[in-house]
């Protein structure tokens, strides 16, 4: 996280009015609306249904033999002699480590945990409440040929020696607060959620981070990564995956535990800059490199000059090639100093003639500029290598993500072995701060009892019943529950290798076996060969021109054959044209091999998009859903998709159930919002004319129209992607937006809510204690390893076929509807079986899957290159869905 440096306060100024949090939507600030106050609920029971199963979990028991220990928190301020604050955590750690080496006696020999920024912790107090130290660090520098700001390049000659100078840092340490270790013991009893317990856990986690930093690891929150090529995996386009470990202390019903897990992060591929650029741009020879793209991707990366053991940060590229880029150099006079004549010389000539370094590869390439804005410092590309462990923070492409999954998965038993070894290897018991608390960590994974819920039965066509086995089912010799009729449709082909006539015939044949009556396509349209190298938008526009000339009315479906899978640049423009501008259902395919299974999966998506129903839960079909069948209930799935860069807007998607009392039919509403903002700000969006253009109004009206004019009086909200620190905001901000939108439609009452957060991005893993296989689908754990007070549980609804299954961590924030633990867990488990595009149980409930798909698909509407010019100051509007598409399940 970026650290904020507090400004000076002026007493003469009147107190400023409180500013709204950036996560709080502006409309909640301006409306005269008394918000309903909600608080996070406590656990009200545990489930009992299901077959018992013995499990292992990657939590290691922690014993605390000195629970009365007091942590003392101290503020740390590090400045240079000119009073400029030091922001770099790397430098901060070096300074504080050096400080301890010099002044440990003044500190009473007390060891401490330092976070690299503005805080350090000790077990027990330091002798004084305030210290001021001066710390000198050696800093490598270069003897320059000239002392002026004229862009000199490197050392005088090969014989120049590196020198060191001492750089002074001023360090101020002052007492800030006391944090009792006892607060953890109080929280473990479930008495309260005292913030002190979170503070105490933060101290312990800081110790873990410091131990990793002392080993030279890259730190990413509570994960750490060693610079060891054995842990590197190339995922393509100049990006490398690094295997490391996550470690953090957790409070559970069992007591304090250490959560240890395998973790992965992305870094820039270390090594020669030229090799990185070739890989990043996926070209074979340097002459094909796009240097404008190279300039953007290289900016702020660190390189090491291979002819000198020095490290630099890249600020840009030279405007001209190495053999043309000039700089001013002062030539030595007869007395041997640099006060002679100034001459213009090229970078290439300087290195070849004055440094004796041959440059066979980079003579015609731009140079790296590693200087300052007004004082460039040029280095030839072939003399520079990217240093290791530089994080890659952009979103991975679908191809990179697939490569990462393929190469980084681990079988359950392999993961257990690695984790056991790591806990022993890192010797946390030996840390002086942890030892002062009497902390010791068990070396074995904890045992826990779980339950396996029975899979729900599914209703399919011809009054048939499907019984899932191991989280899977199929439609072999079965038909869809409500198949569609496709009478007027077309096929467009952007691929030169596909036979669309054969594809359409096979699709018709498979459709017939599933009960879908598909007529022959009205037209098969091939892309003109000369357009295949054109701009994707132009290709799509031309294809629609051909469609208009061939069709005499609007088609019910357009099947689009793409030239490649995963990362096709036609997909976004095509979807935008169909879903936003034209208003026609479309299905994109890119088959490698035409099989019945492939076509059946395509038909599931097509049938759902056209309003058909593939299957329903048997209890849903018969109208026997507990607490839902008698009271109009709307289920919401909410997700925000962040697109990897700070200047790219985020996409918020909400899906709402329709056709009550069904829970398998949904409609989506999508909006764009400020980049990286997690709270959805368009659930309620008042207009100047008194109307509401928010997401919830749109979904409520659709619920009313599709549910025999019934209004929902209770909501089940599934929220994805929020951290524990944001739970209260979900209740305070988002729930009150929903209430405001609800009441704007003429309702005075406040509906009942059940609010559940689903977390997938966590590090708890479950293993069978008596089997090498993944835990069976339907496994749920709601005791022992869950929160001491709050209402949470782990559920693994899906069958893990590869790697190690990751359960979903569900947090029940509110339950006004009044589900029992068994009822709620069975409902959530059942909602993993209603995804209309799948014949396997999904890892998370279908409404969240749908919201994620909708956000991702609409996000492809956005032209990233155009949006990146917009910056953070504004959030551009993107086209809404066409009225013909809005109520469809286009996201299937």
Tab-separated table of C-alpha atoms in Angstrom, residues 17-30 729:
chain	number	residue	atom	x	y	z
A	17	UNK	CA	-15.688	19.196	7.279
A	18	UNK	CA	-15.163	15.450	7.120
A	19	UNK	CA	-14.480	14.190	3.629
A	20	UNK	CA	-16.412	11.149	2.387
A	21	UNK	CA	-14.425	7.976	2.069
A	22	UNK	CA	-13.354	7.258	-1.530
A	23	UNK	CA	-15.271	4.001	-1.228
A	24	UNK	CA	-18.521	5.786	-0.269
A	25	UNK	CA	-20.662	6.635	-3.325
A	26	UNK	CA	-21.349	10.325	-3.782
A	27	UNK	CA	-25.109	9.811	-4.010
A	28	UNK	CA	-25.178	8.497	-0.429
A	29	UNK	CA	-23.584	11.744	0.706
A	30	UNK	CA	-25.984	14.125	-1.018
A	729	UNK	CA	-18.949	-1.004	4.324
